Amino acid sequence: MNTISQITIILILVTAIIFGSEQKSDTEELSHNNLINAIPEKDIDYGCGCAYFLKSEGTPIVFISDMEFENAIMNINGMTVNIIPEHIDDIPNNAKVGDKFLQRYNYKNIKLIFENIIKSVCTPDDEGCEDVKFDSRLTIEDGIKDEVYQVQGHCGC
């Protein structure tokens, strides 16, 4: 077999491996090997507040808080726990798409950092609207390894 044939076969095999591999489901992406996991349904109190979803609304919830991001819970190392706010930027009253805000929390030796960019706000003429949605990067640092997730945030009633 000549070199070109060998390279062609290798490229075909690599392509088959890359494109043939299964996409992880949302629940597989949050396995018990990760520092965070989906908050169990029994621990979720629906109503006014804020939440972060793994990818988009309807996927596993990884964070819940009140509207001010103060009383927050996450599932860390398999346990639903209260996380402690260190720094929280308020969402501006006149927030615009593209505005940024930051939140930092800790739980024991674990640091949790949410970097947020607002992607949707209420229109001024919609008086009943109370929703703000944002794309976020969640970085989790525990001194041994860092985990980074792209999550979707939502505050409202």
Short mmCIF file of N, CA and C in Angstrom, two decimals:
data_model
loop_
_atom_site.label_atom_id
_atom_site.label_comp_id
_atom_site.label_asym_id
_atom_site.label_seq_id
_atom_site.Cartn_x
_atom_site.Cartn_y
_atom_site.Cartn_z
N MET A 1 0.85 -1.17 0.00
CA MET A 1 0.00 0.00 0.00
C MET A 1 0.89 1.24 0.00
N ASN A 2 0.55 2.21 -0.82
CA ASN A 2 1.39 3.40 -0.86
C ASN A 2 0.99 4.38 0.25
N THR A 3 1.82 5.37 0.45
CA THR A 3 1.63 6.33 1.54
C THR A 3 0.32 7.10 1.41
N ILE A 4 -0.06 7.47 0.20
CA ILE A 4 -1.31 8.22 -0.01
C ILE A 4 -2.50 7.35 0.39
N SER A 5 -2.50 6.08 0.06
CA SER A 5 -3.59 5.17 0.44
C SER A 5 -3.67 5.02 1.95
N GLN A 6 -2.53 4.91 2.60
CA GLN A 6 -2.51 4.78 4.07
C GLN A 6 -3.06 6.04 4.73
N ILE A 7 -2.65 7.20 4.22
CA ILE A 7 -3.15 8.46 4.78
C ILE A 7 -4.65 8.58 4.57
N THR A 8 -5.13 8.20 3.40
CA THR A 8 -6.56 8.25 3.11
C THR A 8 -7.35 7.37 4.06
N ILE A 9 -6.88 6.16 4.31
CA ILE A 9 -7.57 5.24 5.22
C ILE A 9 -7.57 5.81 6.64
N ILE A 10 -6.44 6.37 7.06
CA ILE A 10 -6.38 6.96 8.40
C ILE A 10 -7.36 8.12 8.52
N LEU A 11 -7.42 8.98 7.52
CA LEU A 11 -8.35 10.11 7.55
C LEU A 11 -9.80 9.64 7.60
N ILE A 12 -10.12 8.60 6.86
CA ILE A 12 -11.49 8.06 6.88
C ILE A 12 -11.82 7.52 8.26
N LEU A 13 -10.88 6.80 8.88
CA LEU A 13 -11.12 6.25 10.21
C LEU A 13 -11.27 7.35 11.26
N VAL A 14 -10.41 8.35 11.20
CA VAL A 14 -10.50 9.46 12.15
C VAL A 14 -11.82 10.20 11.99
N THR A 15 -12.23 10.45 10.74
CA THR A 15 -13.50 11.12 10.48
C THR A 15 -14.67 10.30 11.02
N ALA A 16 -14.63 9.00 10.82
CA ALA A 16 -15.70 8.13 11.31
C ALA A 16 -15.77 8.16 12.83
N ILE A 17 -14.61 8.18 13.47
CA ILE A 17 -14.59 8.22 14.93
C ILE A 17 -15.15 9.55 15.44
N ILE A 18 -14.69 10.64 14.85
CA ILE A 18 -15.12 11.97 15.30
C ILE A 18 -16.61 12.17 15.08
N PHE A 19 -17.10 11.92 13.88
CA PHE A 19 -18.50 12.20 13.56
C PHE A 19 -19.43 11.08 13.97
N GLY A 20 -18.90 9.92 14.26
CA GLY A 20 -19.74 8.81 14.67
C GLY A 20 -19.92 8.72 16.16
N SER A 21 -19.16 9.52 16.91
CA SER A 21 -19.27 9.46 18.36
C SER A 21 -20.61 10.05 18.80
N GLU A 22 -21.14 9.52 19.89
CA GLU A 22 -22.44 9.96 20.37
C GLU A 22 -22.33 11.31 21.06
N GLN A 23 -23.35 12.12 20.88
CA GLN A 23 -23.44 13.39 21.59
C GLN A 23 -23.94 13.08 23.00
N LYS A 24 -23.33 13.70 24.01
CA LYS A 24 -23.77 13.48 25.38
C LYS A 24 -25.13 14.12 25.59
N SER A 25 -25.99 13.43 26.31
CA SER A 25 -27.26 14.05 26.69
C SER A 25 -26.99 14.99 27.86
N ASP A 26 -27.97 15.84 28.19
CA ASP A 26 -27.81 16.79 29.27
C ASP A 26 -27.51 16.09 30.59
N THR A 27 -28.20 15.00 30.87
CA THR A 27 -27.98 14.33 32.14
C THR A 27 -26.65 13.59 32.15
N GLU A 28 -26.18 13.10 30.99
CA GLU A 28 -24.87 12.47 30.94
C GLU A 28 -23.78 13.50 31.15
N GLU A 29 -23.98 14.72 30.64
CA GLU A 29 -22.98 15.76 30.80
C GLU A 29 -22.80 16.12 32.27
N LEU A 30 -23.85 16.03 33.05
CA LEU A 30 -23.75 16.24 34.49
C LEU A 30 -23.73 14.89 35.18
N SER A 31 -22.56 14.31 35.26
CA SER A 31 -22.44 13.02 35.92
C SER A 31 -21.90 13.23 37.32
N HIS A 32 -21.88 12.18 38.11
CA HIS A 32 -21.37 12.30 39.47
C HIS A 32 -19.86 12.49 39.51
N ASN A 33 -19.20 12.46 38.35
CA ASN A 33 -17.77 12.77 38.29
C ASN A 33 -17.55 14.27 38.30
N ASN A 34 -18.61 15.04 38.09
CA ASN A 34 -18.51 16.49 38.07
C ASN A 34 -18.75 17.03 39.48
N LEU A 35 -18.27 18.25 39.72
CA LEU A 35 -18.51 18.89 41.01
C LEU A 35 -19.97 19.26 41.17
N ILE A 36 -20.64 19.67 40.07
CA ILE A 36 -22.05 20.04 40.17
C ILE A 36 -22.91 19.02 39.44
N ASN A 37 -24.14 18.94 39.88
CA ASN A 37 -25.13 18.05 39.28
C ASN A 37 -26.46 18.78 39.23
N ALA A 38 -27.40 18.21 38.51
CA ALA A 38 -28.74 18.78 38.45
C ALA A 38 -29.35 18.77 39.85
N ILE A 39 -30.08 19.83 40.17
CA ILE A 39 -30.78 19.88 41.45
C ILE A 39 -31.97 18.92 41.37
N PRO A 40 -32.10 18.01 42.33
CA PRO A 40 -33.23 17.08 42.29
C PRO A 40 -34.57 17.82 42.34
N GLU A 41 -35.54 17.29 41.64
CA GLU A 41 -36.87 17.90 41.56
C GLU A 41 -37.45 18.20 42.94
N LYS A 42 -37.23 17.32 43.91
CA LYS A 42 -37.78 17.50 45.26
C LYS A 42 -37.22 18.74 45.96
N ASP A 43 -36.06 19.24 45.50
CA ASP A 43 -35.42 20.40 46.12
C ASP A 43 -35.74 21.71 45.41
N ILE A 44 -36.53 21.64 44.34
CA ILE A 44 -36.83 22.82 43.55
C ILE A 44 -38.13 23.44 44.02
N ASP A 45 -38.06 24.74 44.36
CA ASP A 45 -39.23 25.50 44.77
C ASP A 45 -39.54 26.48 43.65
N TYR A 46 -40.57 26.18 42.85
CA TYR A 46 -40.90 27.02 41.71
C TYR A 46 -41.61 28.28 42.17
N GLY A 47 -41.46 29.34 41.43
CA GLY A 47 -42.06 30.63 41.74
C GLY A 47 -41.13 31.72 41.26
N CYS A 48 -41.27 32.91 41.81
CA CYS A 48 -40.40 34.01 41.41
C CYS A 48 -38.98 33.73 41.87
N GLY A 49 -38.02 34.02 41.00
CA GLY A 49 -36.63 33.81 41.35
C GLY A 49 -35.77 33.68 40.11
N CYS A 50 -34.57 33.17 40.31
CA CYS A 50 -33.62 33.00 39.23
C CYS A 50 -33.16 31.55 39.18
N ALA A 51 -32.84 31.10 37.98
CA ALA A 51 -32.36 29.73 37.79
C ALA A 51 -31.36 29.71 36.66
N TYR A 52 -30.46 28.76 36.74
CA TYR A 52 -29.55 28.47 35.63
C TYR A 52 -29.83 27.06 35.17
N PHE A 53 -29.90 26.92 33.85
CA PHE A 53 -30.15 25.64 33.22
C PHE A 53 -28.88 25.22 32.50
N LEU A 54 -28.67 23.92 32.38
CA LEU A 54 -27.45 23.43 31.76
C LEU A 54 -27.27 23.99 30.36
N LYS A 55 -28.30 23.98 29.55
CA LYS A 55 -28.17 24.50 28.19
C LYS A 55 -29.26 25.51 27.86
N SER A 56 -30.48 25.18 28.20
CA SER A 56 -31.60 26.07 27.94
C SER A 56 -32.73 25.67 28.89
N GLU A 57 -33.74 26.52 28.95
CA GLU A 57 -34.86 26.19 29.83
C GLU A 57 -35.42 24.83 29.46
N GLY A 58 -35.76 24.07 30.49
CA GLY A 58 -36.29 22.74 30.27
C GLY A 58 -35.21 21.66 30.41
N THR A 59 -33.95 22.06 30.46
CA THR A 59 -32.87 21.10 30.70
C THR A 59 -32.53 21.15 32.19
N PRO A 60 -31.65 20.29 32.67
CA PRO A 60 -31.42 20.24 34.11
C PRO A 60 -31.09 21.60 34.73
N ILE A 61 -31.74 21.86 35.87
CA ILE A 61 -31.50 23.09 36.63
C ILE A 61 -30.29 22.86 37.53
N VAL A 62 -29.31 23.77 37.46
CA VAL A 62 -28.10 23.60 38.26
C VAL A 62 -27.95 24.67 39.34
N PHE A 63 -28.87 25.66 39.36
CA PHE A 63 -28.79 26.76 40.32
C PHE A 63 -30.18 27.34 40.48
N ILE A 64 -30.55 27.66 41.72
CA ILE A 64 -31.81 28.36 42.00
C ILE A 64 -31.54 29.40 43.08
N SER A 65 -32.16 30.58 42.92
CA SER A 65 -32.03 31.61 43.95
C SER A 65 -33.28 32.49 43.96
N ASP A 66 -33.29 33.42 44.91
CA ASP A 66 -34.32 34.45 44.90
C ASP A 66 -33.97 35.46 43.81
N MET A 67 -34.78 36.48 43.64
CA MET A 67 -34.58 37.45 42.56
C MET A 67 -33.29 38.27 42.72
N GLU A 68 -32.75 38.34 43.91
CA GLU A 68 -31.53 39.11 44.15
C GLU A 68 -30.28 38.24 44.10
N PHE A 69 -30.42 36.97 43.78
CA PHE A 69 -29.32 35.99 43.73
C PHE A 69 -28.71 35.73 45.11
N GLU A 70 -29.40 36.09 46.18
CA GLU A 70 -28.83 35.96 47.52
C GLU A 70 -28.99 34.55 48.09
N ASN A 71 -30.20 34.08 48.22
CA ASN A 71 -30.47 32.77 48.80
C ASN A 71 -30.41 31.73 47.69
N ALA A 72 -29.21 31.18 47.49
CA ALA A 72 -28.96 30.33 46.33
C ALA A 72 -28.62 28.90 46.76
N ILE A 73 -29.08 27.94 45.94
CA ILE A 73 -28.73 26.54 46.16
C ILE A 73 -28.19 25.94 44.87
N MET A 74 -27.33 24.95 45.04
CA MET A 74 -26.82 24.14 43.94
C MET A 74 -26.65 22.72 44.46
N ASN A 75 -26.50 21.78 43.55
CA ASN A 75 -26.18 20.41 43.93
C ASN A 75 -24.68 20.23 43.68
N ILE A 76 -23.93 20.18 44.77
CA ILE A 76 -22.47 20.07 44.69
C ILE A 76 -22.06 18.74 45.32
N ASN A 77 -21.29 18.00 44.58
CA ASN A 77 -20.83 16.68 45.03
C ASN A 77 -21.99 15.80 45.50
N GLY A 78 -23.12 15.90 44.79
CA GLY A 78 -24.26 15.03 45.07
C GLY A 78 -25.18 15.50 46.18
N MET A 79 -24.92 16.68 46.77
CA MET A 79 -25.77 17.19 47.85
C MET A 79 -26.29 18.58 47.48
N THR A 80 -27.57 18.82 47.74
CA THR A 80 -28.14 20.14 47.52
C THR A 80 -27.75 21.00 48.72
N VAL A 81 -27.02 22.10 48.42
CA VAL A 81 -26.45 22.92 49.48
C VAL A 81 -26.72 24.40 49.22
N ASN A 82 -26.71 25.19 50.28
CA ASN A 82 -26.76 26.65 50.16
C ASN A 82 -25.35 27.13 49.83
N ILE A 83 -25.25 27.97 48.80
CA ILE A 83 -23.95 28.54 48.47
C ILE A 83 -23.91 29.98 48.97
N ILE A 84 -22.73 30.44 49.33
CA ILE A 84 -22.56 31.74 49.98
C ILE A 84 -22.15 32.79 48.95
N PRO A 85 -22.94 33.88 48.82
CA PRO A 85 -22.55 34.93 47.87
C PRO A 85 -21.32 35.70 48.37
N GLU A 86 -20.35 35.91 47.47
CA GLU A 86 -19.18 36.75 47.77
C GLU A 86 -19.30 38.11 47.10
N HIS A 87 -19.79 38.09 45.86
CA HIS A 87 -19.96 39.33 45.09
C HIS A 87 -21.11 39.12 44.12
N ILE A 88 -22.06 40.04 44.10
CA ILE A 88 -23.18 39.93 43.18
C ILE A 88 -23.44 41.29 42.55
N ASP A 89 -23.32 41.35 41.22
CA ASP A 89 -23.74 42.55 40.50
C ASP A 89 -25.24 42.46 40.30
N ASP A 90 -25.94 43.54 40.58
CA ASP A 90 -27.38 43.57 40.31
C ASP A 90 -27.62 43.67 38.80
N ILE A 91 -28.71 43.09 38.37
CA ILE A 91 -29.15 43.30 36.98
C ILE A 91 -29.74 44.71 36.96
N PRO A 92 -29.23 45.59 36.11
CA PRO A 92 -29.74 46.97 36.10
C PRO A 92 -31.24 47.02 35.79
N ASN A 93 -31.94 48.00 36.40
CA ASN A 93 -33.37 48.17 36.12
C ASN A 93 -33.63 48.44 34.65
N ASN A 94 -32.72 49.13 34.00
CA ASN A 94 -32.87 49.45 32.57
C ASN A 94 -31.94 48.58 31.73
N ALA A 95 -31.84 47.32 32.08
CA ALA A 95 -30.92 46.40 31.41
C ALA A 95 -31.20 46.33 29.91
N LYS A 96 -30.12 46.20 29.16
CA LYS A 96 -30.21 46.07 27.70
C LYS A 96 -29.54 44.77 27.29
N VAL A 97 -29.94 44.26 26.15
CA VAL A 97 -29.29 43.08 25.59
C VAL A 97 -27.81 43.41 25.41
N GLY A 98 -26.95 42.52 25.87
CA GLY A 98 -25.51 42.71 25.78
C GLY A 98 -24.88 43.20 27.07
N ASP A 99 -25.69 43.72 28.02
CA ASP A 99 -25.14 44.13 29.31
C ASP A 99 -24.56 42.91 30.03
N LYS A 100 -23.52 43.15 30.83
CA LYS A 100 -22.85 42.07 31.55
C LYS A 100 -23.00 42.26 33.04
N PHE A 101 -23.03 41.14 33.76
CA PHE A 101 -22.99 41.19 35.21
C PHE A 101 -22.34 39.92 35.73
N LEU A 102 -21.84 39.98 36.96
CA LEU A 102 -21.02 38.92 37.52
C LEU A 102 -21.56 38.50 38.88
N GLN A 103 -21.43 37.21 39.18
CA GLN A 103 -21.76 36.70 40.50
C GLN A 103 -20.64 35.76 40.93
N ARG A 104 -20.25 35.84 42.19
CA ARG A 104 -19.27 34.91 42.75
C ARG A 104 -19.84 34.35 44.05
N TYR A 105 -19.74 33.04 44.19
CA TYR A 105 -20.21 32.33 45.37
C TYR A 105 -19.10 31.40 45.85
N ASN A 106 -19.27 30.89 47.06
CA ASN A 106 -18.40 29.81 47.50
C ASN A 106 -19.19 28.82 48.33
N TYR A 107 -18.65 27.64 48.37
CA TYR A 107 -19.16 26.57 49.23
C TYR A 107 -17.94 25.78 49.69
N LYS A 108 -17.65 25.88 50.96
CA LYS A 108 -16.44 25.28 51.52
C LYS A 108 -15.25 25.78 50.72
N ASN A 109 -14.47 24.92 50.09
CA ASN A 109 -13.29 25.37 49.34
C ASN A 109 -13.58 25.53 47.84
N ILE A 110 -14.84 25.52 47.47
CA ILE A 110 -15.22 25.58 46.05
C ILE A 110 -15.66 27.00 45.71
N LYS A 111 -15.09 27.55 44.64
CA LYS A 111 -15.47 28.87 44.13
C LYS A 111 -16.35 28.68 42.90
N LEU A 112 -17.42 29.46 42.80
CA LEU A 112 -18.36 29.40 41.69
C LEU A 112 -18.48 30.79 41.10
N ILE A 113 -18.18 30.94 39.82
CA ILE A 113 -18.19 32.25 39.17
C ILE A 113 -19.12 32.20 37.96
N PHE A 114 -20.13 33.06 37.96
CA PHE A 114 -21.05 33.19 36.83
C PHE A 114 -20.74 34.49 36.10
N GLU A 115 -20.35 34.39 34.84
CA GLU A 115 -20.14 35.57 33.99
C GLU A 115 -21.32 35.60 33.03
N ASN A 116 -22.14 36.64 33.11
CA ASN A 116 -23.43 36.70 32.43
C ASN A 116 -23.48 37.80 31.38
N ILE A 117 -24.16 37.50 30.27
CA ILE A 117 -24.45 38.50 29.24
C ILE A 117 -25.95 38.44 28.97
N ILE A 118 -26.63 39.55 29.16
CA ILE A 118 -28.09 39.57 28.97
C ILE A 118 -28.42 39.35 27.51
N LYS A 119 -29.36 38.40 27.27
CA LYS A 119 -29.75 38.11 25.89
C LYS A 119 -31.21 38.47 25.60
N SER A 120 -31.99 38.76 26.64
CA SER A 120 -33.40 39.08 26.42
C SER A 120 -33.93 39.87 27.61
N VAL A 121 -34.63 40.96 27.32
CA VAL A 121 -35.27 41.77 28.36
C VAL A 121 -36.69 42.09 27.91
N CYS A 122 -37.48 42.57 28.84
CA CYS A 122 -38.85 42.95 28.52
C CYS A 122 -38.86 44.25 27.72
N THR A 123 -39.84 44.38 26.87
CA THR A 123 -40.00 45.63 26.14
C THR A 123 -40.68 46.64 27.06
N PRO A 124 -40.38 47.93 26.90
CA PRO A 124 -40.96 48.95 27.79
C PRO A 124 -42.48 48.96 27.81
N ASP A 125 -43.13 48.56 26.72
CA ASP A 125 -44.59 48.61 26.66
C ASP A 125 -45.25 47.36 27.25
N ASP A 126 -44.48 46.39 27.69
CA ASP A 126 -45.03 45.15 28.26
C ASP A 126 -44.96 45.23 29.78
N GLU A 127 -45.98 45.85 30.38
CA GLU A 127 -45.98 46.08 31.83
C GLU A 127 -46.06 44.80 32.65
N GLY A 128 -46.59 43.73 32.10
CA GLY A 128 -46.71 42.48 32.83
C GLY A 128 -45.45 41.62 32.77
N CYS A 129 -44.51 42.01 31.96
CA CYS A 129 -43.30 41.21 31.78
C CYS A 129 -42.32 41.46 32.91
N GLU A 130 -41.77 40.39 33.45
CA GLU A 130 -40.78 40.48 34.53
C GLU A 130 -39.59 39.58 34.25
N ASP A 131 -39.36 39.20 33.01
CA ASP A 131 -38.32 38.23 32.68
C ASP A 131 -37.05 38.88 32.15
N VAL A 132 -35.93 38.33 32.57
CA VAL A 132 -34.62 38.65 32.00
C VAL A 132 -33.94 37.31 31.76
N LYS A 133 -33.37 37.15 30.57
CA LYS A 133 -32.65 35.92 30.25
C LYS A 133 -31.22 36.26 29.88
N PHE A 134 -30.30 35.35 30.20
CA PHE A 134 -28.90 35.62 29.95
C PHE A 134 -28.14 34.34 29.63
N ASP A 135 -27.11 34.51 28.79
CA ASP A 135 -26.15 33.46 28.51
C ASP A 135 -25.04 33.60 29.53
N SER A 136 -24.55 32.49 30.03
CA SER A 136 -23.59 32.57 31.11
C SER A 136 -22.50 31.52 30.99
N ARG A 137 -21.38 31.88 31.54
CA ARG A 137 -20.27 30.94 31.68
C ARG A 137 -20.09 30.71 33.16
N LEU A 138 -20.20 29.46 33.57
CA LEU A 138 -20.03 29.08 34.97
C LEU A 138 -18.68 28.40 35.11
N THR A 139 -17.81 28.99 35.93
CA THR A 139 -16.51 28.39 36.23
C THR A 139 -16.53 27.92 37.67
N ILE A 140 -16.11 26.68 37.88
CA ILE A 140 -16.08 26.10 39.21
C ILE A 140 -14.63 25.73 39.51
N GLU A 141 -14.12 26.25 40.61
CA GLU A 141 -12.73 25.99 41.01
C GLU A 141 -12.74 25.35 42.39
N ASP A 142 -12.05 24.21 42.51
CA ASP A 142 -11.97 23.58 43.83
C ASP A 142 -10.52 23.39 44.29
N GLY A 143 -9.57 24.01 43.62
CA GLY A 143 -8.17 23.88 43.99
C GLY A 143 -7.49 22.68 43.38
N ILE A 144 -8.25 21.74 42.86
CA ILE A 144 -7.68 20.55 42.21
C ILE A 144 -7.94 20.61 40.72
N LYS A 145 -9.19 20.88 40.37
CA LYS A 145 -9.54 20.98 38.96
C LYS A 145 -10.55 22.10 38.78
N ASP A 146 -10.61 22.60 37.58
CA ASP A 146 -11.61 23.61 37.22
C ASP A 146 -12.58 22.97 36.24
N GLU A 147 -13.84 23.32 36.38
CA GLU A 147 -14.86 22.91 35.42
C GLU A 147 -15.52 24.16 34.86
N VAL A 148 -15.80 24.16 33.57
CA VAL A 148 -16.43 25.30 32.93
C VAL A 148 -17.66 24.80 32.17
N TYR A 149 -18.77 25.48 32.36
CA TYR A 149 -20.03 25.12 31.70
C TYR A 149 -20.61 26.36 31.02
N GLN A 150 -21.23 26.17 29.89
CA GLN A 150 -22.05 27.21 29.28
C GLN A 150 -23.46 26.94 29.76
N VAL A 151 -24.05 27.89 30.49
CA VAL A 151 -25.39 27.71 31.05
C VAL A 151 -26.28 28.87 30.59
N GLN A 152 -27.57 28.68 30.76
CA GLN A 152 -28.56 29.70 30.43
C GLN A 152 -29.24 30.13 31.73
N GLY A 153 -29.31 31.44 31.95
CA GLY A 153 -29.94 31.95 33.15
C GLY A 153 -31.27 32.63 32.85
N HIS A 154 -32.10 32.68 33.87
CA HIS A 154 -33.44 33.27 33.72
C HIS A 154 -33.88 33.78 35.09
N CYS A 155 -34.32 35.02 35.15
CA CYS A 155 -34.93 35.56 36.36
C CYS A 155 -36.33 36.05 36.00
N GLY A 156 -37.28 35.79 36.88
CA GLY A 156 -38.64 36.25 36.64
C GLY A 156 -39.64 35.52 37.49
N CYS A 157 -40.90 35.79 37.22
CA CYS A 157 -42.00 35.16 37.95
C CYS A 157 -42.83 34.31 37.01
#
